[in-house]
XYZ file of C-alpha atoms in Angstrom:
559
model
C -14.284 -21.357 15.550
C -10.585 -20.916 16.287
C -9.820 -20.649 20.004
C -6.041 -20.821 20.264
C -3.802 -18.485 22.299
C -1.198 -16.599 20.242
C 1.398 -19.195 19.278
C 2.807 -21.113 16.340
C -0.328 -23.266 16.502
C -2.640 -20.247 16.234
C -0.796 -19.047 13.139
C -0.923 -22.461 11.470
C -4.599 -23.021 12.300
C -5.730 -19.613 11.020
C -3.719 -20.027 7.840
C -5.035 -23.557 7.278
C -8.677 -22.520 7.651
C -8.136 -19.582 5.297
C -6.492 -21.816 2.673
C -9.361 -24.302 2.907
C -11.844 -21.600 1.931
C -13.833 -21.910 5.145
C -14.755 -18.924 7.318
C -12.929 -18.709 10.631
C -14.279 -17.111 13.789
C -11.362 -16.169 16.088
C -12.271 -16.379 19.777
C -10.012 -15.585 22.711
C -10.105 -18.700 24.950
C -9.731 -16.372 27.925
C -13.173 -14.838 27.338
C -15.910 -15.667 29.876
C -17.699 -18.925 29.056
C -21.035 -17.151 28.552
C -19.550 -14.899 25.860
C -17.915 -17.831 24.053
C -21.180 -19.783 24.204
C -22.994 -16.886 22.564
C -20.371 -16.599 19.798
C -20.547 -20.321 19.060
C -24.341 -20.308 18.852
C -24.647 -17.003 16.991
C -21.975 -17.767 14.393
C -23.282 -21.237 13.570
C -19.784 -22.671 13.973
C -19.558 -26.336 12.942
C -16.079 -27.060 14.338
C -13.952 -25.667 17.164
C -10.167 -25.793 16.750
C -8.061 -25.321 19.866
C -5.027 -26.691 21.754
C -4.799 -29.077 24.687
C -3.965 -26.418 27.275
C -7.373 -24.739 26.905
C -9.398 -27.557 25.326
C -11.429 -28.321 28.447
C -12.780 -24.782 28.768
C -13.414 -24.492 25.036
C -15.304 -27.797 24.999
C -17.509 -26.660 27.884
C -18.433 -23.476 26.017
C -18.757 -25.126 22.585
C -21.627 -27.380 23.659
C -22.477 -29.866 20.902
C -19.947 -28.417 18.436
C -17.064 -30.888 17.850
C -13.769 -29.756 19.401
C -10.358 -30.676 17.974
C -7.124 -29.979 19.861
C -4.621 -29.700 17.020
C -1.624 -30.558 19.206
C -3.005 -33.886 20.447
C -0.821 -36.841 19.415
C -3.590 -38.544 17.449
C -4.331 -35.378 15.458
C -0.633 -34.705 14.837
C -0.243 -38.271 13.547
C -3.170 -37.823 11.152
C -1.765 -34.548 9.849
C 1.660 -36.078 9.271
C 0.020 -38.636 7.010
C -1.591 -36.015 4.773
C -0.151 -34.603 1.560
C 1.736 -31.313 1.828
C 0.891 -30.211 -1.704
C -0.880 -26.838 -2.079
C -4.669 -26.797 -1.729
C -6.376 -26.604 -5.131
C -9.877 -25.549 -6.105
C -10.710 -29.216 -6.651
C -9.996 -29.935 -2.982
C -12.591 -27.462 -1.736
C -16.257 -28.313 -1.251
C -17.211 -25.558 -3.688
C -15.583 -22.784 -5.684
C -14.271 -19.811 -3.743
C -15.389 -16.314 -4.782
C -13.829 -12.948 -3.790
C -17.115 -11.967 -2.144
C -17.169 -15.067 0.080
C -16.619 -14.659 3.806
C -13.014 -14.976 4.972
C -13.566 -14.409 8.684
C -16.094 -13.185 11.201
C -14.836 -11.142 14.149
C -17.064 -10.187 17.047
C -17.099 -6.612 18.297
C -18.981 -5.007 21.150
C -22.724 -4.544 20.639
C -24.932 -1.804 22.109
C -27.791 -4.218 22.930
C -25.667 -6.277 25.284
C -24.851 -8.846 22.582
C -21.587 -8.791 20.612
C -22.053 -8.575 16.861
C -20.184 -10.613 14.265
C -18.603 -8.618 11.426
C -18.338 -10.681 8.230
C -15.311 -9.775 6.104
C -14.806 -10.935 2.497
C -11.730 -12.368 0.792
C -11.698 -9.350 -1.538
C -11.482 -7.013 1.437
C -8.686 -9.007 3.039
C -6.670 -9.143 -0.166
C -7.099 -5.418 -0.742
C -5.860 -4.248 2.646
C -2.942 -6.674 2.748
C -1.761 -5.681 -0.726
C -2.075 -1.953 -0.017
C -0.410 -1.987 3.401
C 2.395 -4.339 2.405
C 3.493 -1.766 -0.155
C 2.766 1.296 2.005
C 4.806 0.039 4.943
C 7.607 -1.425 2.856
C 7.311 -5.073 3.898
C 9.439 -7.380 1.727
C 11.310 -10.662 1.887
C 13.999 -9.214 4.142
C 11.524 -7.894 6.733
C 10.920 -9.402 10.164
C 7.314 -8.688 11.176
C 6.217 -9.005 14.801
C 3.028 -10.942 15.573
C 1.999 -9.675 19.010
C -1.733 -8.942 18.767
C -4.286 -11.433 20.064
C -5.726 -13.645 17.286
C -9.165 -12.276 18.232
C -8.016 -8.710 17.373
C -8.204 -7.997 13.625
C -4.795 -6.274 13.479
C -3.242 -9.690 14.174
C -4.485 -10.776 10.755
C -2.733 -7.790 9.187
C 0.521 -8.812 10.899
C 0.262 -12.304 9.447
C -1.093 -11.234 6.056
C 1.542 -8.643 5.160
C 4.283 -10.876 6.533
C 3.402 -14.085 4.729
C 2.379 -12.431 1.457
C 5.750 -10.665 1.258
C 7.754 -13.772 2.101
C 8.953 -12.043 5.263
C 9.853 -13.664 8.573
C 7.009 -13.527 11.113
C 8.219 -13.395 14.725
C 5.561 -14.738 17.113
C 5.768 -13.099 20.533
C 5.438 -15.594 23.417
C 2.017 -15.921 25.027
C 1.612 -13.464 27.879
C 3.994 -10.900 26.381
C 2.101 -7.807 25.267
C 4.275 -4.836 26.120
C 6.915 -3.398 28.412
C 10.507 -4.635 28.770
C 9.561 -8.225 27.893
C 8.226 -7.220 24.473
C 11.182 -4.890 23.904
C 13.476 -7.861 24.590
C 11.666 -9.894 21.917
C 11.946 -7.073 19.367
C 15.654 -6.590 20.090
C 16.682 -10.253 20.291
C 14.757 -11.222 17.142
C 15.853 -8.165 15.113
C 12.231 -7.233 14.387
C 11.914 -4.629 11.625
C 8.125 -3.978 11.542
C 5.593 -3.701 14.385
C 1.834 -3.048 14.355
C 0.365 -2.246 17.781
C -1.762 0.086 19.859
C -0.244 3.343 21.135
C -0.679 2.086 24.700
C 1.421 -1.022 24.101
C 4.062 0.964 22.223
C 4.230 3.589 24.963
C 4.986 0.910 27.547
C 8.362 0.215 25.919
C 11.674 2.073 25.781
C 12.903 2.570 22.187
C 16.554 2.519 23.295
C 18.418 -0.449 21.868
C 15.835 -1.339 19.208
C 18.235 -0.522 16.394
C 16.772 -2.971 13.846
C 13.223 -1.626 14.169
C 12.573 0.282 10.926
C 8.772 0.727 10.791
C 6.324 1.405 13.625
C 2.578 1.422 12.847
C 0.088 2.344 15.566
C -3.690 2.019 15.372
C -6.690 1.539 17.588
C -6.758 4.670 19.747
C -5.618 8.287 19.861
C -2.261 9.368 21.267
C -0.184 12.463 21.968
C 2.661 13.884 19.840
C 5.091 12.759 22.550
C 4.791 9.173 21.309
C 5.919 10.263 17.843
C 8.763 12.243 19.378
C 10.003 9.178 21.251
C 9.776 6.668 18.415
C 10.241 8.515 15.124
C 13.835 8.619 13.879
C 13.843 10.214 10.389
C 16.018 8.280 7.991
C 16.197 5.269 10.294
C 12.796 4.475 11.805
C 9.483 5.487 10.206
C 6.362 6.081 12.304
C 2.822 5.731 10.888
C -0.647 6.240 12.335
C -3.384 4.058 10.836
C -7.139 3.999 11.302
C -9.916 1.577 10.529
C -12.938 -0.064 12.147
C -13.341 -3.836 11.891
C -16.210 -3.139 9.465
C -13.732 -1.752 6.910
C -11.385 -4.769 7.098
C -8.761 -3.683 9.619
C -7.551 -0.388 8.114
C -9.130 2.318 5.974
C -6.642 5.195 6.206
C -2.981 5.608 6.979
C -0.766 8.597 7.473
C 2.426 9.366 5.667
C 5.511 9.152 7.865
C 4.922 11.178 11.045
C 7.768 13.169 12.543
C 8.235 14.955 15.839
C 6.257 18.173 16.386
C 4.056 17.558 13.310
C 0.249 17.216 13.723
C -0.978 13.724 14.595
C -3.367 12.734 11.787
C -4.952 9.490 10.616
C -3.836 10.173 7.049
C -5.670 9.581 3.806
C -7.558 6.617 2.360
C -5.426 3.619 1.448
C -5.438 2.203 -2.089
C -8.852 0.913 -3.156
C -10.749 2.725 -0.401
C -13.056 5.724 -0.693
C -13.363 7.993 2.345
C -15.883 10.829 2.611
C -16.662 13.430 5.278
C -20.429 13.959 5.238
C -23.142 15.704 7.222
C -26.304 14.080 8.597
C -27.892 14.250 5.109
C -24.937 12.517 3.454
C -23.733 15.747 1.852
C -19.997 16.510 1.686
C -18.856 19.137 4.184
C -16.283 21.814 3.275
C -12.594 21.339 3.987
C -11.750 21.926 7.625
C -15.342 21.389 8.782
C -16.079 18.497 11.135
C -18.287 15.741 9.741
C -18.800 12.005 10.021
C -16.391 9.711 8.182
C -17.892 7.231 5.707
C -15.797 4.488 4.094
C -16.520 2.843 0.726
C -14.841 0.283 -1.504
C -14.183 -3.455 -1.674
C -12.853 -3.486 1.888
C -16.257 -2.642 3.374
C -17.474 -5.730 5.241
C -20.514 -7.710 4.118
C -22.379 -6.724 7.278
C -23.301 -8.037 10.709
C -24.097 -11.735 10.814
C -27.821 -12.248 11.378
C -28.384 -8.573 12.280
C -30.166 -7.283 9.200
C -31.617 -4.150 10.769
C -28.281 -3.074 12.210
C -26.537 -3.865 8.926
C -28.991 -1.649 7.041
C -28.439 1.184 9.526
C -24.628 1.138 9.400
C -23.942 -0.042 5.829
C -25.759 2.518 3.696
C -26.073 3.206 -0.028
C -23.141 5.081 -1.535
C -24.610 8.264 -3.092
C -21.520 8.688 -5.273
C -21.410 5.181 -6.811
C -24.662 3.538 -7.972
C -25.132 0.058 -6.528
C -22.300 0.419 -4.019
C -22.360 0.652 -0.233
C -20.410 2.583 2.360
C -19.919 2.140 6.089
C -20.977 4.792 8.557
C -18.091 4.829 11.056
C -19.563 7.093 13.741
C -16.191 8.869 13.887
C -15.962 12.635 13.531
C -13.091 13.955 11.412
C -12.072 17.013 9.439
C -10.326 16.922 6.074
C -7.509 19.266 5.198
C -6.738 20.731 1.803
C -4.230 17.945 1.161
C -6.896 15.264 1.653
C -5.500 14.206 5.023
C -7.977 13.411 7.805
C -7.705 14.581 11.399
C -9.577 12.529 13.987
C -11.856 14.587 16.262
C -13.910 12.076 18.286
C -16.937 9.780 18.350
C -20.431 10.770 17.254
C -22.109 8.179 19.463
C -21.409 6.281 22.628
C -18.669 3.987 21.390
C -15.227 4.391 22.925
C -11.820 2.885 22.318
C -9.922 1.554 25.314
C -6.450 0.063 24.753
C -7.272 -0.457 21.065
C -10.626 -2.211 21.597
C -13.757 -0.521 20.266
C -16.453 -0.864 22.908
C -20.183 -0.211 22.818
C -20.940 1.290 26.206
C -24.484 -0.005 25.934
C -23.249 -3.593 26.115
C -21.630 -2.915 29.485
C -24.779 -1.146 30.684
C -26.873 -4.150 29.684
C -24.659 -6.513 31.686
C -24.630 -4.165 34.690
C -28.415 -3.904 34.611
C -28.646 -7.700 34.793
C -26.721 -7.777 38.095
C -29.185 -8.492 40.947
C -30.081 -5.314 42.803
C -29.036 -2.908 40.025
C -31.945 -0.764 38.884
C -30.145 1.449 36.366
C -26.638 1.662 34.925
C -24.693 4.002 32.691
C -21.072 3.725 31.566
C -18.831 6.444 30.158
C -15.270 6.734 28.964
C -13.229 8.945 31.265
C -9.723 10.376 31.264
C -7.860 9.430 34.445
C -5.279 11.583 36.191
C -2.606 9.344 34.670
C -3.739 10.438 31.182
C -5.223 7.025 30.325
C -8.732 6.398 29.123
C -10.842 4.141 31.310
C -14.367 2.804 31.595
C -16.277 4.115 34.610
C -19.792 3.001 35.478
C -22.543 4.477 37.614
C -25.334 2.349 39.064
C -28.552 3.122 40.919
C -29.694 0.318 43.258
C -33.211 -1.010 43.393
C -35.323 0.144 46.345
C -34.022 -1.216 49.627
C -30.886 -2.743 48.099
C -27.345 -1.891 49.213
C -24.817 -2.470 46.433
C -21.146 -3.321 46.918
C -19.174 -1.777 43.989
C -16.537 -4.501 44.207
C -19.157 -7.237 43.972
C -20.776 -5.497 41.006
C -17.416 -5.351 39.171
C -16.822 -9.016 39.937
C -20.233 -9.944 38.495
C -19.488 -8.024 35.299
C -16.103 -9.759 35.043
C -17.848 -13.132 34.929
C -19.633 -12.140 31.719
C -17.419 -9.641 29.876
C -13.739 -9.815 28.879
C -11.284 -7.905 31.046
C -10.954 -4.899 28.747
C -14.716 -4.273 29.082
C -14.881 -4.449 32.891
C -15.237 -0.919 34.337
C -12.249 0.365 36.281
C -14.680 1.987 38.700
C -18.291 1.454 39.760
C -19.924 4.332 41.634
C -23.262 3.871 43.398
C -25.668 6.830 43.022
C -29.012 7.609 44.612
C -30.235 8.860 41.238
C -28.847 9.574 37.792
C -28.688 13.235 36.669
C -30.960 13.952 33.722
C -31.187 16.681 31.102
C -34.403 18.717 30.739
C -35.589 16.306 28.050
C -35.077 13.286 30.293
C -31.824 11.938 28.886
C -28.861 10.980 31.051
C -26.758 14.081 31.672
C -23.319 12.545 31.313
C -21.610 15.872 31.905
C -23.219 16.064 35.355
C -22.044 12.643 36.516
C -19.689 12.881 39.510
C -15.999 12.054 39.310
C -15.417 8.289 39.449
C -14.799 6.756 42.849
C -12.071 4.138 43.127
C -11.962 1.810 46.092
C -9.354 3.120 48.527
C -8.666 1.325 51.797
C -8.067 3.117 55.094
C -4.600 4.578 54.790
C -1.651 2.724 56.320
C 1.691 4.235 55.447
C 4.373 2.080 53.810
C 7.381 1.418 56.037
C 10.128 -0.588 54.350
C 12.115 0.722 51.350
C 10.410 -1.781 49.028
C 6.921 -0.893 50.330
C 7.683 2.799 49.830
C 8.959 2.137 46.295
C 5.904 0.068 45.329
C 3.439 2.582 46.807
C 5.123 5.557 45.128
C 5.297 3.873 41.722
C 1.656 2.713 41.893
C 0.638 6.281 42.726
C 2.740 7.653 39.855
C 1.430 5.185 37.262
C -2.238 5.571 38.255
C -2.074 9.314 38.877
C -3.377 9.154 42.455
C -2.143 11.376 45.261
C -1.442 8.780 47.930
C -1.317 4.984 48.064
C -1.309 2.985 51.285
C -0.360 -0.577 52.176
C -3.925 -1.904 51.954
C -4.797 -0.303 48.616
C -5.292 -2.597 45.618
C -3.758 -1.846 42.230
C -6.897 -3.113 40.442
C -9.354 -1.281 42.705
C -7.458 1.961 42.106
C -8.131 1.635 38.358
C -5.121 -0.385 37.244
C -5.278 -2.365 34.003
C -2.877 -4.467 31.934
C -1.101 -1.543 30.285
C -0.774 0.292 33.589
C 0.638 -2.919 35.074
C 3.201 -3.070 32.283
C 4.329 0.481 33.042
C 4.421 -0.265 36.765
C 6.616 -3.296 36.144
C 8.994 -1.213 34.018
C 9.266 1.489 36.703
C 9.756 -0.999 39.549
C 12.349 -2.906 37.539
C 14.296 0.293 36.881
C 14.020 1.441 40.498
C 14.795 -1.860 42.231
C 17.154 -3.356 39.677
C 15.029 -6.503 39.386
C 12.544 -7.600 36.697
C 9.066 -7.913 38.206
C 6.571 -10.184 36.408
C 3.289 -8.602 35.273
C 1.101 -11.438 36.660
C 2.472 -10.713 40.147
C 0.869 -7.256 40.016
C -2.594 -8.759 39.540
C -2.086 -11.689 41.901
C -1.278 -9.370 44.814
C -4.418 -8.194 46.619
C -2.725 -5.127 48.122
C 0.350 -2.929 47.881
C 1.702 -4.648 50.986
C 1.352 -8.085 49.390
C 2.914 -6.870 46.146
C 5.846 -5.377 48.063
C 6.283 -8.648 49.953
C 6.347 -10.609 46.675
C 8.842 -8.209 45.153
C 10.977 -8.297 48.319
C 11.076 -12.101 48.363
C 11.806 -12.385 44.641
C 14.537 -9.751 44.826
C 16.179 -11.428 47.796
C 15.928 -14.847 46.164
C 17.534 -13.606 42.977
C 20.328 -11.921 44.872
C 19.926 -8.877 42.707
C 20.009 -5.309 43.893
C 20.297 -1.953 42.281
C 23.865 -1.095 41.346
C 25.254 1.745 43.430
C 26.514 4.514 41.178
C 29.849 6.064 42.116
C 31.130 9.401 40.872
C 34.265 9.332 38.747
C 36.488 12.030 37.344
C 35.155 13.466 34.085
C 37.809 13.712 31.324
C 38.192 16.929 29.369
C 36.990 15.139 26.213
C 34.262 12.552 26.780
C 34.818 9.569 24.437
C 32.092 8.779 21.916
C 29.847 5.782 22.482
C 29.702 3.040 19.849
C 26.314 4.334 18.691
C 27.727 7.855 18.287
C 30.739 6.549 16.376
C 28.399 4.799 13.926
C 26.828 8.147 13.050
C 29.986 9.097 11.135
C 29.160 6.334 8.657
C 25.381 6.838 8.358
């Protein structure tokens, strides 16, 4: 198990385990202890690698599994005494085969238990080779490593970068979007980024002149994102698609340009992609069907979950002896072989790039004392974001506090799986056949305090920007950003808007530390006053008959 926050150490540890031939299980040390304990036990991990800053929590969750903090002085001294020659086959315990497991990444599971996806070395090598060429990564490239090590796209960042001899720029821990990430990209002259549309949308492309390739994956997005970031001839924009079970990516678009349809592209080299009906028969062009993926990149299956593996990894009817993965995604294929994403065929959703089984959240909610029934859905908020909203029915005689229910879920599940809203119902609407009628569920209810109007200029600014970012009509002093449905990406956008409005960079953690708009405004007010920074007052000046060109405009004469 590798439980190291994104850093130089996380890169070195992952690379070292891969070179040794062992299988690594990346785990976010910020996950709840119960989830980490399950992953350790389920995976059969024999060693936990971490760093001193999180070693205590990792050791508590690892139980009897030995824990090594790679940055401890004694460990560093041992490593310095080892040979730096390349690892050979003779150094490994046994020979390494292409079909052997390279890593196991846990994804959300519908039974309430996460499931470990086992990916082979052949699959890893195939996707890295194909995408390195497709996205033009070479020795002169500077590839950004910004994804969490527990998110499979992070392994693509490292793989295409190292295999091409490129420079890999590791974003500081805690930086995941907004102005801070834009500063990293600009200051480090990053040329290639791989990220979710939500993270990309939190940044301003202005000033990122060295950024040549932008690849988004993990969730759907609007054409406006392409319009903002695509610069034909100077910056290429790609949309990629792929479940963890197909080794990171299965399809990728050609370069997308403004006002063109947003598609997930065609199958990458070495991958077979088919649009089939419920009887595994190909559907005609333009007709919606389920996407199946075949080829060496298809994962070996779910660790220890033989029934689920058999259900999702099915026989390939077009290649005897081969398998294909049933994605659960609905697509349509055009005459040019390009796929257009339509939606999910089951109750999985993608929130901020994470694929989530809603049933896992329901299972955790149902375990909360006093909850008799729970159902979770993905909903579109007024702000345009996707969010998880849950509905619970209390047991007889029990009065449930939605805030307490959310807090209980947060003790078990990672933050991206905690519902933005919990609504208490007397009963759940059902269809005539007795199934939950999701279409009849009421609009989600977010916790809103009794309204107290903001008074000072900073309070007014904070309240207005929170309302704008979250798409709510009115925000008062006692309202909480989190209770109103705020998440990390929304916080990043809020920080960007407040920074632009107040002329002072607000830290993202401050947004979550503040229990109310009033407290957030007070923190911002104190920080602004302490920094002695205010918004520059703009003064009108006489406009010349011919406005001089900017440096960027002058450069266009030579491009």
